[in-house]
XYZ file of C-alpha atoms in Angstrom:
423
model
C 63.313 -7.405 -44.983
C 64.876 -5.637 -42.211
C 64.572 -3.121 -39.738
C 67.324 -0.126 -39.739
C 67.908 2.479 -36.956
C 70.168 5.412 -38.263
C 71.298 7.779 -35.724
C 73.566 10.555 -35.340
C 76.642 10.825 -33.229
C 77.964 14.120 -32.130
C 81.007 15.243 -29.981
C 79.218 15.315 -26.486
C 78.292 17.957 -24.321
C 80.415 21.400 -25.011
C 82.494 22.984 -21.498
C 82.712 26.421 -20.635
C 86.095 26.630 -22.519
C 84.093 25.927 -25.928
C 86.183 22.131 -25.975
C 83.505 19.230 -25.959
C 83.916 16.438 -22.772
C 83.386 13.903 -25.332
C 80.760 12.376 -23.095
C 77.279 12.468 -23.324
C 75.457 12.654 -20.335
C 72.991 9.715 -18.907
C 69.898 10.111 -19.238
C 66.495 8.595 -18.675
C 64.975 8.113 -22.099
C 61.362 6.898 -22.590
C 59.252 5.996 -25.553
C 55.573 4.986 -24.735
C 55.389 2.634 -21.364
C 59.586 1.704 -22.125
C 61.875 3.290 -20.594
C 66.143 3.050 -20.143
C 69.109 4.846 -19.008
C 71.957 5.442 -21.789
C 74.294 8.004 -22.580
C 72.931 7.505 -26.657
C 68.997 7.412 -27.845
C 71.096 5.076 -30.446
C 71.006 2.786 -27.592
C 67.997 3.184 -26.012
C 65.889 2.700 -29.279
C 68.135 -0.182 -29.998
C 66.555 -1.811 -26.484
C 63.027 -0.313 -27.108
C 62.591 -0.972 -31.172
C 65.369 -3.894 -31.921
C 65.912 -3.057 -35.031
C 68.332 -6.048 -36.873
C 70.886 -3.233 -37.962
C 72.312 0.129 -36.979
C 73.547 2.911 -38.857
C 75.518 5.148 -37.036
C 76.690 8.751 -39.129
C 78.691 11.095 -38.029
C 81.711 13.060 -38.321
C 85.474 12.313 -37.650
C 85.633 14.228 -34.432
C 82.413 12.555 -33.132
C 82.603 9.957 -29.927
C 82.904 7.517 -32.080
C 85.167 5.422 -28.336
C 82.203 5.930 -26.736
C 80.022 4.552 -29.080
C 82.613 1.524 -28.968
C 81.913 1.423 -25.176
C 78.552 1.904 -24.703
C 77.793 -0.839 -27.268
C 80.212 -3.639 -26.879
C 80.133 -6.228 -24.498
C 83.893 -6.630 -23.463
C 85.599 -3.300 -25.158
C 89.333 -3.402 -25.940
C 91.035 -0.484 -23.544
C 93.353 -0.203 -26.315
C 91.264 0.567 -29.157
C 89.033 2.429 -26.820
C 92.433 4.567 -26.341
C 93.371 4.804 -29.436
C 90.312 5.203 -31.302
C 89.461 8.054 -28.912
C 92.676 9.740 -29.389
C 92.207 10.130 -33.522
C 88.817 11.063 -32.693
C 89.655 14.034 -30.166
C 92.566 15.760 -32.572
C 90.287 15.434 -35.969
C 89.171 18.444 -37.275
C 86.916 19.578 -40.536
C 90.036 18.692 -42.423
C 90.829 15.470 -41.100
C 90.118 12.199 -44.114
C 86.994 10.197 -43.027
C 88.526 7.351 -44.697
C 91.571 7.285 -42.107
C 89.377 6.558 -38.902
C 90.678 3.679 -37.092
C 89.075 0.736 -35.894
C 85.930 1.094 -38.253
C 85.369 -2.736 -38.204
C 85.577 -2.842 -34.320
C 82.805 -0.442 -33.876
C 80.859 -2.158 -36.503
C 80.964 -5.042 -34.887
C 80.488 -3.841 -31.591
C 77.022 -2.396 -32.237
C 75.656 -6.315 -33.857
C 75.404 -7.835 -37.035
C 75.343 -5.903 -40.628
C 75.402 -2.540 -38.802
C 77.571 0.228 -40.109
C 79.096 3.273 -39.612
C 79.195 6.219 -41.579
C 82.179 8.834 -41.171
C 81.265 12.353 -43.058
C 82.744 15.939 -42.936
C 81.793 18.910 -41.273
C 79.966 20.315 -44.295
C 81.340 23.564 -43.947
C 81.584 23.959 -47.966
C 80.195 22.669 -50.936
C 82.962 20.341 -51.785
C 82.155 18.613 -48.282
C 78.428 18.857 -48.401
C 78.916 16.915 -51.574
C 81.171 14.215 -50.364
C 78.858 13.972 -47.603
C 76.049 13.280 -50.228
C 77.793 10.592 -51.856
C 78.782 8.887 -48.234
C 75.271 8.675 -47.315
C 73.674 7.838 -51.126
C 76.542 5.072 -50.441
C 73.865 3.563 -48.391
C 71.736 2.292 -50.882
C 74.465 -0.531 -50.867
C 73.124 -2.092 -47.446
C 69.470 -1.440 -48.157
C 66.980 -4.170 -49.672
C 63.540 -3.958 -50.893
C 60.697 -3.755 -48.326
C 63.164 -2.665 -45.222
C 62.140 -0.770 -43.082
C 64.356 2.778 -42.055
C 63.865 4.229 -38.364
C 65.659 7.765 -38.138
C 66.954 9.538 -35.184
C 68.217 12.692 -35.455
C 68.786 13.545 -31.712
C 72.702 13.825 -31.381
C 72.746 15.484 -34.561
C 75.861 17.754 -36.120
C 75.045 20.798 -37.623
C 72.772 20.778 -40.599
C 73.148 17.551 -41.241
C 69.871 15.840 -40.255
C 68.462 18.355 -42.767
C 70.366 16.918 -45.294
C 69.979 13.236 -44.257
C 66.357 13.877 -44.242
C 65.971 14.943 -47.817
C 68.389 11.745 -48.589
C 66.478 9.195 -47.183
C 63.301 10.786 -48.932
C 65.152 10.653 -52.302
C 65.885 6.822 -51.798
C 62.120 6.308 -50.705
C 61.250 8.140 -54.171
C 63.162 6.588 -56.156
C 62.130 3.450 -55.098
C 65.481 1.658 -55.600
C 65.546 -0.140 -53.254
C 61.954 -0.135 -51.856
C 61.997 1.128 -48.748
C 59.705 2.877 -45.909
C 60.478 5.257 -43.500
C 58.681 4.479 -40.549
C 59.463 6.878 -37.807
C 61.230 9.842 -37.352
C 62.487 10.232 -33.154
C 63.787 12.682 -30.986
C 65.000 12.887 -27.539
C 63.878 15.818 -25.784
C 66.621 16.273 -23.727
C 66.103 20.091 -23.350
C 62.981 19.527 -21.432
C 64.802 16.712 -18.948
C 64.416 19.418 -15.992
C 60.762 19.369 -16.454
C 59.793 15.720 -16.364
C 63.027 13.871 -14.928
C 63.404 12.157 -18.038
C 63.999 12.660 -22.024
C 60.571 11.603 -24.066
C 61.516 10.133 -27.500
C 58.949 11.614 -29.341
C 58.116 10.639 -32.869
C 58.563 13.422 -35.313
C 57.159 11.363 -38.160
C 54.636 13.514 -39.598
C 57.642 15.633 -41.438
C 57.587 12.103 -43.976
C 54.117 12.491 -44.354
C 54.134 15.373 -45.323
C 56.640 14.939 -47.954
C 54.192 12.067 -49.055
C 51.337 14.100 -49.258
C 53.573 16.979 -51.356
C 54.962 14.173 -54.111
C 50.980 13.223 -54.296
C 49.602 16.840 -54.884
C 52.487 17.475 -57.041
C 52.332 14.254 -59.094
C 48.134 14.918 -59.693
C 48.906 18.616 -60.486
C 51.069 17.850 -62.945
C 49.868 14.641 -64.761
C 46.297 13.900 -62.862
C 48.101 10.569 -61.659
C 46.400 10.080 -58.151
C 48.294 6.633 -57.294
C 49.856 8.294 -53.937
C 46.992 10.439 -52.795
C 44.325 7.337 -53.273
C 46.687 5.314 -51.085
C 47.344 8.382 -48.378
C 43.832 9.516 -48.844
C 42.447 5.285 -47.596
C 45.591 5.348 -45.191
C 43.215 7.887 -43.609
C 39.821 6.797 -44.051
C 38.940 8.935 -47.200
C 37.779 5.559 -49.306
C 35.627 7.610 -51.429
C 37.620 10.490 -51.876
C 40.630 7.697 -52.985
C 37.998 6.345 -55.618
C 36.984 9.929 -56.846
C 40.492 10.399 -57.685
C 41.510 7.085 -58.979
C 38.153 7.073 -61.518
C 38.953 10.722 -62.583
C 42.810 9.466 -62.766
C 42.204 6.887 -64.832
C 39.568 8.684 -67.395
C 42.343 11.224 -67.379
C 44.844 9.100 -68.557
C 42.740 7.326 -71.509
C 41.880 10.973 -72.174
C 37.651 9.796 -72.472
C 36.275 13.192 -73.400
C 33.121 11.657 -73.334
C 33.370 10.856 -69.582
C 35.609 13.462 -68.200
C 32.983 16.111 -67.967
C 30.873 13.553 -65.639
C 34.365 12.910 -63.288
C 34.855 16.623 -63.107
C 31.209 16.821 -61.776
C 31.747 14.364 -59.247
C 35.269 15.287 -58.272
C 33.791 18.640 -57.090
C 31.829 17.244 -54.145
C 35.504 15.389 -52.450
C 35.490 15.397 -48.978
C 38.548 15.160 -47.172
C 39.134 13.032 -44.101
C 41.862 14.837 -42.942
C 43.249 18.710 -42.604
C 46.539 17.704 -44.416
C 44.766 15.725 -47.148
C 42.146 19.237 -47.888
C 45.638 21.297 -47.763
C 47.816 19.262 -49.889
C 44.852 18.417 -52.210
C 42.006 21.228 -52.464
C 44.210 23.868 -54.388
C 44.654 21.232 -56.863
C 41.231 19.363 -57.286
C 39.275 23.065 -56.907
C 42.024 24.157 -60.050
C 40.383 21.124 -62.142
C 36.450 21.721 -61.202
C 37.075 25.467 -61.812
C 38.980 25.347 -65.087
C 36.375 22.641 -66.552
C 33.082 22.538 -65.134
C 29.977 24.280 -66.773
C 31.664 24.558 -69.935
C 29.831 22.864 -73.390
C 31.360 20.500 -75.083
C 33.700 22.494 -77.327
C 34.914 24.384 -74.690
C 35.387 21.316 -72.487
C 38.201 19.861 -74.914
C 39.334 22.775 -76.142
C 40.473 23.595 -71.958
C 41.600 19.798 -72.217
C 43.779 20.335 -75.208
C 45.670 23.447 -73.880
C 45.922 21.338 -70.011
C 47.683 18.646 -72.171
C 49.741 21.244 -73.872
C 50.851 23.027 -70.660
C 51.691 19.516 -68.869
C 53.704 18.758 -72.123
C 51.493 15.775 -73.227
C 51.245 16.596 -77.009
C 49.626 13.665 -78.761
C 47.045 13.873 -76.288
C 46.496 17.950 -76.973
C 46.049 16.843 -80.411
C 43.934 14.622 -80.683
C 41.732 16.710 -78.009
C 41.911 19.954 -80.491
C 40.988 18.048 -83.558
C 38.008 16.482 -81.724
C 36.996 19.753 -80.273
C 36.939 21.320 -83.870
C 34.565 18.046 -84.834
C 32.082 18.878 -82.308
C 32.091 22.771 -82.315
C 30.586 21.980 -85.787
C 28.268 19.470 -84.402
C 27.384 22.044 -81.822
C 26.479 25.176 -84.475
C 24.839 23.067 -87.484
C 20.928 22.353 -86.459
C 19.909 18.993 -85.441
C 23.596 17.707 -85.573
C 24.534 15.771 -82.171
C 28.712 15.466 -81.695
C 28.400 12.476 -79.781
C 26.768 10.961 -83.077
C 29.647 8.739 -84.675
C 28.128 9.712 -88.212
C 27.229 13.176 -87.644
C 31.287 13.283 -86.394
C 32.202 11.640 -89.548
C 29.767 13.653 -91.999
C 32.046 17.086 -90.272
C 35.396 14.975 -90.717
C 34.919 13.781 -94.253
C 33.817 17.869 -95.336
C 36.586 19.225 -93.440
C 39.363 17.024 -94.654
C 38.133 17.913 -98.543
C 39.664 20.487 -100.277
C 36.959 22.977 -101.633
C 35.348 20.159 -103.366
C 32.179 19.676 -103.572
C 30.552 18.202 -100.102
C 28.404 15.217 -99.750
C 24.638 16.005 -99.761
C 24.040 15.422 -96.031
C 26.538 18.113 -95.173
C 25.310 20.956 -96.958
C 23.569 22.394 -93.821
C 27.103 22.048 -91.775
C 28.280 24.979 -89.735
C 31.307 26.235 -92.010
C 33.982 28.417 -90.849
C 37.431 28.835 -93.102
C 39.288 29.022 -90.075
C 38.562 26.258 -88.352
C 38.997 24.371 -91.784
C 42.456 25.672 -91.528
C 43.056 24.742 -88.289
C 41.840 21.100 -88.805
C 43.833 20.392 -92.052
C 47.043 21.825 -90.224
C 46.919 19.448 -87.476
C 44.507 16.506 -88.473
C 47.690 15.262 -90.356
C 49.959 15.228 -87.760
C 48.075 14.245 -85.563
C 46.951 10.784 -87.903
C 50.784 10.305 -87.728
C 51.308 9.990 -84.611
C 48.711 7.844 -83.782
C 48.747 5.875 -86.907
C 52.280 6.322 -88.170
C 50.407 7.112 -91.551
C 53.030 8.328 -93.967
C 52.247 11.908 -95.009
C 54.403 15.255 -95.017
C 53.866 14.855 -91.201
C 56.519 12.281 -90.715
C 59.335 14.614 -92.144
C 58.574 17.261 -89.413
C 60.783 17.722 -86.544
C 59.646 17.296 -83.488
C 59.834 21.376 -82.538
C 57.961 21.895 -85.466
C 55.289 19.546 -84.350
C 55.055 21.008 -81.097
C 55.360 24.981 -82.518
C 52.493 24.167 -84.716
C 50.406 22.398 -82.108
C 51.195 26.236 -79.823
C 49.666 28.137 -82.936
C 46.662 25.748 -83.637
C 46.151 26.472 -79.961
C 46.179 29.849 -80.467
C 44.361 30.337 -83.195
C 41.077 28.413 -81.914
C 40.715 30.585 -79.316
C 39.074 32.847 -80.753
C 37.116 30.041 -82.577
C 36.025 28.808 -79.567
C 34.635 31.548 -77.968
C 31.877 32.623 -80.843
C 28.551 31.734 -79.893
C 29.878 30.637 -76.619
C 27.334 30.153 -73.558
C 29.000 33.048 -71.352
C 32.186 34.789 -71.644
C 35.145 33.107 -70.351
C 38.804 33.318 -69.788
C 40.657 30.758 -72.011
């Protein structure tokens, strides 16, 4: 595990003639009760955080001497010279690969630390390169590391795109990494104070965090990152409301998901960003599903599944909503019987023939008959791999049949209903 400071280097302060003096000035930086005079934040946070590498980025024209200066002990005047001289006649077109003296530098700043030449990113074809320069450094990244950013001497737009990098490896989670801190040194407000704060502009990565959770429960229910941002903050029972409603989600217990969408509708947030990233979502859920009977419950729950493109689980969910509709309109039939649900399955599987005694009094309806013969099959397949006509369906048609059984049970659904609804 190791801690990683990547910063930015620019070109240094620009003259009235529009050329830069390839100099930054010195300034006073301070973060919290630590405070150091540097011409780079690079090396102030370096004295205030010592972090074990450093990644520097920027582009071929940036004061990539001074770096070499400012950071080594006993500098070379020669590749000072030289390396300065490249540096100062690069331009947007100049090869990042041909930059002299890469190792020196490197080694200059301390162990494992690298440098990272990109272009200007004045076209796609560079914005791209610059892409696959910085996903390059996955290749010095381990598991559990740790990744400071500063984006104070940045170049353009590129701390923009650097940002949304960095995010993308924390996603991906190859390697595992965190990003700890965001900082920037206020430089424009030196006047003021007599000194640049290094503030910590952090919260931009939480928010990301708390977007990939709302977006991750919206689209699956999965609550694993808002539970763990939601007890990062002190909400420990909002983080178990989500994880129990998560997880009855995800074994798809009709039984017990009406009860979780009860209780999910009395969350309280611990924080304002935790209501804002979550509320739009969780209120979605309790409005969609609560006061609804049982038959409109899973019929809701089939067409969620449908929308979020989880099929077998919209099938099973419509077949077991036809079950207990039928429970639900034939007298002194309960649907969370197990027999009474068999009695409607066994009559609604036969084919006209003549029912078993104890289901004469069943609710009948040649639709929903229909219905459950087109899709009881299918859906037996997939969970059983039961050899029928089923298994010689493609997949589209599966799906395209699934879209009309939907369909069709709308208008099931909604006789005798307790109060009109939009489905």
């Amino acid at each position: 595990m190791s801690k990683i400071l990547i910063s930015f280097i620019g070109t240094g302060r620009i003259e009235s003639d529009g050329k830069a003096k390839r100099e930054y000035r010195l300034a006073r930086y301070r973060l919290g009760d630590e405070e150091t005079e540097t011409s780079f934040v690079a090396y102030a946070l370096e004295q205030f955080l010592r972090p074990d590498k450093i990644f520097l980025v920027g582009t071929p024209h940036s004061i990539w001497e001074e770096v070499y200066r400012a950071f080594c002990d006993h500098p070379d005047d020669d590749v000072w010279s030289e390396l300065g001289d490249w540096c100062e006649k690069a331009n947007q077109d100049t090869p990042v690969e041909d930059m002299p003296h890469k190792k020196a530098v490197e080694e200059a700043i301390g162990k494992g630390s690298k440098i990272f030449p990109i272009r200007y990113g004045i076209d796609e074809e560079q914005i791209q390169q610059n892409i696959n320069i910085i996903l390059g450094l996955r290749d010095y990244l381990s598991d559990n590391d740790e990744i400071i950013v500063d984006i104070t001497h940045s170049f353009r737009s590129l701390p923009l795109l650097i940002m949304q990098l960095i995010l993308y490896l924390k996603q991906i989670n190859s390697p595992k990494v965190t990003v700890s801190h965001v900082y920037y040194g206020m430089l424009d407000i030196i006047k003021d104070l007599h000194y640049a704060p290094v503030v910590d502009i952090s919260s931009m990565i939480r928010l990301s965090d708390w977007i990939t959770g709302a977006f991750t429960f919206k689209l699956n229910g999965s609550s694993t990152q808002s539970a763990r941002l939601l007890e990062q903050e002190g909400g420990n029972s909002a983080a178990s409301l989500l994880r129990k409603f998560s997880d009855v989600l995800s074994l798809n217990d009709m039984g017990q998901l009406q009860q979780q969408v009860q209780e999910l509708s009395g969350i309280k947030y611990p924080s304002e960003m935790a209501r804002l990233a979550l509320e739009p979502t969780v209120s979605s859920f309790v409005k969609q599903f609560k006061g609804l009977s049982a038959s409109e419950f899973q019929y809701k729950l089939a067409v969620w599944h449908y929308n979020n493109a989880n099929y077998l689980a919209a099938y099973n969910d419509l077949v077991e909503c036809i079950i207990t509709k039928v429970c639900e309109e034939t007298p002194e039939y309960d649907w969370h019987n197990y027999n009474n649900r068999e009695s409607v399955r066994s009559a609604y599987k036969s084919k006209g023939t003549k029912m078993p005694d104890d289901t004469q009094c069943l609710y009948l309806s040649s639709k929903l008959i229909e219905i459950y013969r087109l899709i009881n099959p299918i859906r037996n397949y997939l969970v059983h791999l039961s050899r029928r006509r089923a298994e010689k369906t493609s997949v589209t048609t599966k799906i395209n049949t699934l879209k009309k059984a939907i369909e069709d049970m709308k208008a099931e659904i909604r006789l005798h209903a307790k109060s009109p609804y939009d489905l």
